[in-house]
Amino acid sequence: MARDEAPVGGAVFVLDRDGDLDVYADAAYAAGSMEFLMVEDDEYVTAYRVDGAVLAIASVRKEERVVLTLTGEVDAAALQALVDDAVRRSPAGTATAGVVTPLDYAEAWFAGEWNRRWVRWPHWLDRWLHGAGPWTREQLQPAHR
């Protein structure tokens, strides 16, 4: 990871131009999941870390990859508004019931993704492929140094 890229710690929220809010475990997962051509086509509107830190989304054409960098700006209110909208738009009875904060939303997102895994392997293989469970609140928060 280049020196100016966002630190790996902390869940990342990415809003696309269709209004969908996706959650990633950290900036490295988010950047790795985003296609650089879609970044160049302005598919992604904005990105935030779970603590409200604003991330700049850029593509590196030469390497055909996406880079997320901290802007130095924090807008927790904007992130909260996005989460509130995503909760309001989600179907009744989903994992987002009772969600209040962005951290709650991230935790509910990963719990829902964990429970929707369609291939159920033998327990030992499932743990090896997917780990012991969904990402936890502690793992989704940025590391405090």
PDB file of C-alpha atoms in Angstrom:
ATOM      1  CA  MET A   1       0.000   0.000   0.000  1.00  0.00           C
ATOM      2  CA  ALA A   2       1.368   3.399  -0.937  1.00  0.00           C
ATOM      3  CA  ARG A   3       2.238   5.871   1.765  1.00  0.00           C
ATOM      4  CA  ASP A   4      -0.736   8.183   1.125  1.00  0.00           C
ATOM      5  CA  GLU A   5      -3.370   5.441   0.985  1.00  0.00           C
ATOM      6  CA  ALA A   6      -5.909   5.102   3.790  1.00  0.00           C
ATOM      7  CA  PRO A   7      -4.912   2.948   6.744  1.00  0.00           C
ATOM      8  CA  VAL A   8      -6.337  -0.544   6.624  1.00  0.00           C
ATOM      9  CA  GLY A   9      -8.267  -0.319   9.913  1.00  0.00           C
ATOM     10  CA  GLY A  10     -11.953   0.501  10.128  1.00  0.00           C
ATOM     11  CA  ALA A  11     -15.002  -0.431   8.095  1.00  0.00           C
ATOM     12  CA  VAL A  12     -15.509   1.570   4.891  1.00  0.00           C
ATOM     13  CA  PHE A  13     -18.857   2.707   3.462  1.00  0.00           C
ATOM     14  CA  VAL A  14     -19.071   3.377  -0.282  1.00  0.00           C
ATOM     15  CA  LEU A  15     -22.063   5.088  -1.880  1.00  0.00           C
ATOM     16  CA  ASP A  16     -22.627   4.473  -5.590  1.00  0.00           C
ATOM     17  CA  ARG A  17     -24.525   6.712  -7.976  1.00  0.00           C
ATOM     18  CA  ASP A  18     -27.611   4.470  -7.728  1.00  0.00           C
ATOM     19  CA  GLY A  19     -27.834   5.292  -4.018  1.00  0.00           C
ATOM     20  CA  ASP A  20     -26.668   1.881  -2.787  1.00  0.00           C
ATOM     21  CA  LEU A  21     -24.486   1.892   0.308  1.00  0.00           C
ATOM     22  CA  ASP A  22     -21.950  -0.944   0.434  1.00  0.00           C
ATOM     23  CA  VAL A  23     -19.812  -1.826   3.430  1.00  0.00           C
ATOM     24  CA  TYR A  24     -16.309  -3.275   3.397  1.00  0.00           C
ATOM     25  CA  ALA A  25     -14.207  -4.507   6.299  1.00  0.00           C
ATOM     26  CA  ASP A  26     -11.499  -1.935   5.583  1.00  0.00           C
ATOM     27  CA  ALA A  27     -10.045   0.351   2.907  1.00  0.00           C
ATOM     28  CA  ALA A  28      -7.948  -2.418   1.362  1.00  0.00           C
ATOM     29  CA  TYR A  29     -11.018  -4.623   0.794  1.00  0.00           C
ATOM     30  CA  ALA A  30     -12.994  -1.684  -0.556  1.00  0.00           C
ATOM     31  CA  ALA A  31     -10.271  -0.635  -3.015  1.00  0.00           C
ATOM     32  CA  GLY A  32      -9.752  -4.241  -4.094  1.00  0.00           C
ATOM     33  CA  SER A  33     -13.478  -4.690  -4.744  1.00  0.00           C
ATOM     34  CA  MET A  34     -13.921  -1.509  -6.786  1.00  0.00           C
ATOM     35  CA  GLU A  35     -13.162  -1.605 -10.507  1.00  0.00           C
ATOM     36  CA  PHE A  36     -10.923   1.189 -11.683  1.00  0.00           C
ATOM     37  CA  LEU A  37     -12.955   1.750 -14.870  1.00  0.00           C
ATOM     38  CA  MET A  38     -16.055   2.278 -12.765  1.00  0.00           C
ATOM     39  CA  VAL A  39     -14.138   4.810 -10.659  1.00  0.00           C
ATOM     40  CA  GLU A  40     -13.152   6.646 -13.827  1.00  0.00           C
ATOM     41  CA  ASP A  41     -16.807   6.576 -14.891  1.00  0.00           C
ATOM     42  CA  ASP A  42     -17.797   8.180 -11.541  1.00  0.00           C
ATOM     43  CA  GLU A  43     -19.832   5.139 -10.471  1.00  0.00           C
ATOM     44  CA  TYR A  44     -18.845   5.713  -6.840  1.00  0.00           C
ATOM     45  CA  VAL A  45     -20.036   8.959  -5.281  1.00  0.00           C
ATOM     46  CA  THR A  46     -18.325   9.011  -1.909  1.00  0.00           C
ATOM     47  CA  ALA A  47     -16.593   6.885   0.694  1.00  0.00           C
ATOM     48  CA  TYR A  48     -16.338   7.134   4.463  1.00  0.00           C
ATOM     49  CA  ARG A  49     -14.560   5.230   7.165  1.00  0.00           C
ATOM     50  CA  VAL A  50     -16.812   4.086  10.031  1.00  0.00           C
ATOM     51  CA  ASP A  51     -15.653   7.011  12.188  1.00  0.00           C
ATOM     52  CA  GLY A  52     -16.821   9.516   9.549  1.00  0.00           C
ATOM     53  CA  ALA A  53     -13.413  10.180   7.991  1.00  0.00           C
ATOM     54  CA  VAL A  54     -13.911  11.065   4.321  1.00  0.00           C
ATOM     55  CA  LEU A  55     -11.968   8.986   1.787  1.00  0.00           C
ATOM     56  CA  ALA A  56     -11.017  10.175  -1.686  1.00  0.00           C
ATOM     57  CA  ILE A  57     -11.607   7.591  -4.414  1.00  0.00           C
ATOM     58  CA  ALA A  58      -9.098   7.573  -7.264  1.00  0.00           C
ATOM     59  CA  SER A  59      -7.953   5.198  -9.971  1.00  0.00           C
ATOM     60  CA  VAL A  60      -4.377   4.469 -10.937  1.00  0.00           C
ATOM     61  CA  ARG A  61      -4.651   3.932 -14.680  1.00  0.00           C
ATOM     62  CA  LYS A  62      -1.122   2.618 -15.182  1.00  0.00           C
ATOM     63  CA  GLU A  63      -1.704  -0.159 -12.630  1.00  0.00           C
ATOM     64  CA  GLU A  64      -5.464  -0.486 -13.240  1.00  0.00           C
ATOM     65  CA  ARG A  65      -6.303  -0.297  -9.556  1.00  0.00           C
ATOM     66  CA  VAL A  66      -8.273   1.837  -7.121  1.00  0.00           C
ATOM     67  CA  VAL A  67      -6.771   3.897  -4.320  1.00  0.00           C
ATOM     68  CA  LEU A  68      -8.632   5.204  -1.276  1.00  0.00           C
ATOM     69  CA  THR A  69      -6.930   8.029   0.621  1.00  0.00           C
ATOM     70  CA  LEU A  70      -7.869   9.958   3.716  1.00  0.00           C
ATOM     71  CA  THR A  71      -8.780  13.549   2.884  1.00  0.00           C
ATOM     72  CA  GLY A  72      -8.321  14.876   6.406  1.00  0.00           C
ATOM     73  CA  GLU A  73     -12.012  15.780   6.475  1.00  0.00           C
ATOM     74  CA  VAL A  74     -14.458  14.168   8.896  1.00  0.00           C
ATOM     75  CA  ASP A  75     -18.205  14.296   8.229  1.00  0.00           C
ATOM     76  CA  ALA A  76     -19.863  11.901  10.641  1.00  0.00           C
ATOM     77  CA  ALA A  77     -23.248  13.600  10.105  1.00  0.00           C
ATOM     78  CA  ALA A  78     -23.201  12.857   6.358  1.00  0.00           C
ATOM     79  CA  LEU A  79     -22.284   9.214   7.001  1.00  0.00           C
ATOM     80  CA  GLN A  80     -25.057   8.959   9.597  1.00  0.00           C
ATOM     81  CA  ALA A  81     -27.550  10.370   7.065  1.00  0.00           C
ATOM     82  CA  LEU A  82     -26.478   7.742   4.508  1.00  0.00           C
ATOM     83  CA  VAL A  83     -26.875   4.972   7.078  1.00  0.00           C
ATOM     84  CA  ASP A  84     -30.278   6.292   8.156  1.00  0.00           C
ATOM     85  CA  ASP A  85     -31.403   6.327   4.510  1.00  0.00           C
ATOM     86  CA  ALA A  86     -30.075   2.794   3.906  1.00  0.00           C
ATOM     87  CA  VAL A  87     -31.898   1.508   6.997  1.00  0.00           C
ATOM     88  CA  ARG A  88     -35.113   3.263   5.934  1.00  0.00           C
ATOM     89  CA  ARG A  89     -34.902   1.685   2.447  1.00  0.00           C
ATOM     90  CA  SER A  90     -34.078  -1.835   3.644  1.00  0.00           C
ATOM     91  CA  PRO A  91     -36.877  -4.418   3.709  1.00  0.00           C
ATOM     92  CA  ALA A  92     -38.651  -5.001   7.029  1.00  0.00           C
ATOM     93  CA  GLY A  93     -37.262  -7.843   9.066  1.00  0.00           C
ATOM     94  CA  THR A  94     -33.719  -7.610   7.719  1.00  0.00           C
ATOM     95  CA  ALA A  95     -30.564  -7.451   9.790  1.00  0.00           C
ATOM     96  CA  THR A  96     -30.794  -3.649   9.841  1.00  0.00           C
ATOM     97  CA  ALA A  97     -33.674  -3.642  12.349  1.00  0.00           C
ATOM     98  CA  GLY A  98     -32.543  -1.704  15.421  1.00  0.00           C
ATOM     99  CA  VAL A  99     -29.572  -0.128  13.665  1.00  0.00           C
ATOM    100  CA  VAL A 100     -28.661   3.305  14.995  1.00  0.00           C
ATOM    101  CA  THR A 101     -25.000   4.054  14.252  1.00  0.00           C
ATOM    102  CA  PRO A 102     -22.727   3.376  11.266  1.00  0.00           C
ATOM    103  CA  LEU A 103     -20.931   0.771  13.382  1.00  0.00           C
ATOM    104  CA  ASP A 104     -24.286  -0.934  14.070  1.00  0.00           C
ATOM    105  CA  TYR A 105     -24.999  -0.908  10.325  1.00  0.00           C
ATOM    106  CA  ALA A 106     -21.592  -2.395   9.470  1.00  0.00           C
ATOM    107  CA  GLU A 107     -22.022  -5.123  12.053  1.00  0.00           C
ATOM    108  CA  ALA A 108     -25.541  -5.920  10.783  1.00  0.00           C
ATOM    109  CA  TRP A 109     -24.270  -5.884   7.175  1.00  0.00           C
ATOM    110  CA  PHE A 110     -21.574  -8.478   7.878  1.00  0.00           C
ATOM    111  CA  ALA A 111     -23.885 -10.614  10.013  1.00  0.00           C
ATOM    112  CA  GLY A 112     -26.372 -10.651   7.133  1.00  0.00           C
ATOM    113  CA  GLU A 113     -23.668 -11.508   4.605  1.00  0.00           C
ATOM    114  CA  TRP A 114     -22.412 -14.277   6.890  1.00  0.00           C
ATOM    115  CA  ASN A 115     -25.881 -15.784   7.239  1.00  0.00           C
ATOM    116  CA  ARG A 116     -26.544 -15.645   3.465  1.00  0.00           C
ATOM    117  CA  ARG A 117     -23.559 -17.774   2.492  1.00  0.00           C
ATOM    118  CA  TRP A 118     -25.111 -20.243   0.102  1.00  0.00           C
ATOM    119  CA  VAL A 119     -22.482 -22.957   0.251  1.00  0.00           C
ATOM    120  CA  ARG A 120     -22.396 -24.698   3.603  1.00  0.00           C
ATOM    121  CA  TRP A 121     -19.244 -26.764   3.807  1.00  0.00           C
ATOM    122  CA  PRO A 122     -18.274 -29.196   6.537  1.00  0.00           C
ATOM    123  CA  HIS A 123     -17.499 -27.124   9.657  1.00  0.00           C
ATOM    124  CA  TRP A 124     -13.721 -27.476   9.410  1.00  0.00           C
ATOM    125  CA  LEU A 125     -13.697 -26.371   5.750  1.00  0.00           C
ATOM    126  CA  ASP A 126     -16.163 -23.537   6.371  1.00  0.00           C
ATOM    127  CA  ARG A 127     -13.941 -22.152   9.159  1.00  0.00           C
ATOM    128  CA  TRP A 128     -10.878 -22.468   6.938  1.00  0.00           C
ATOM    129  CA  LEU A 129     -12.546 -20.625   4.022  1.00  0.00           C
ATOM    130  CA  HIS A 130     -14.594 -18.042   5.915  1.00  0.00           C
ATOM    131  CA  GLY A 131     -13.193 -17.810   9.441  1.00  0.00           C
ATOM    132  CA  ALA A 132     -15.032 -18.381  12.679  1.00  0.00           C
ATOM    133  CA  GLY A 133     -17.795 -15.837  12.086  1.00  0.00           C
ATOM    134  CA  PRO A 134     -18.705 -12.458  10.615  1.00  0.00           C
ATOM    135  CA  TRP A 135     -16.592  -9.367  11.249  1.00  0.00           C
ATOM    136  CA  THR A 136     -17.119  -8.045  14.785  1.00  0.00           C
ATOM    137  CA  ARG A 137     -17.558  -4.489  16.091  1.00  0.00           C
ATOM    138  CA  GLU A 138     -13.990  -4.523  17.376  1.00  0.00           C
ATOM    139  CA  GLN A 139     -12.597  -5.498  13.971  1.00  0.00           C
ATOM    140  CA  LEU A 140     -14.699  -2.901  12.127  1.00  0.00           C
ATOM    141  CA  GLN A 141     -13.459   0.074  14.142  1.00  0.00           C
ATOM    142  CA  PRO A 142     -10.274   1.909  13.175  1.00  0.00           C
ATOM    143  CA  ALA A 143      -7.268   1.021  15.309  1.00  0.00           C
ATOM    144  CA  HIS A 144      -6.374   3.684  17.850  1.00  0.00           C
ATOM    145  CA  ARG A 145      -2.652   4.204  18.041  1.00  0.00           C
TER     146      ARG A 145
END
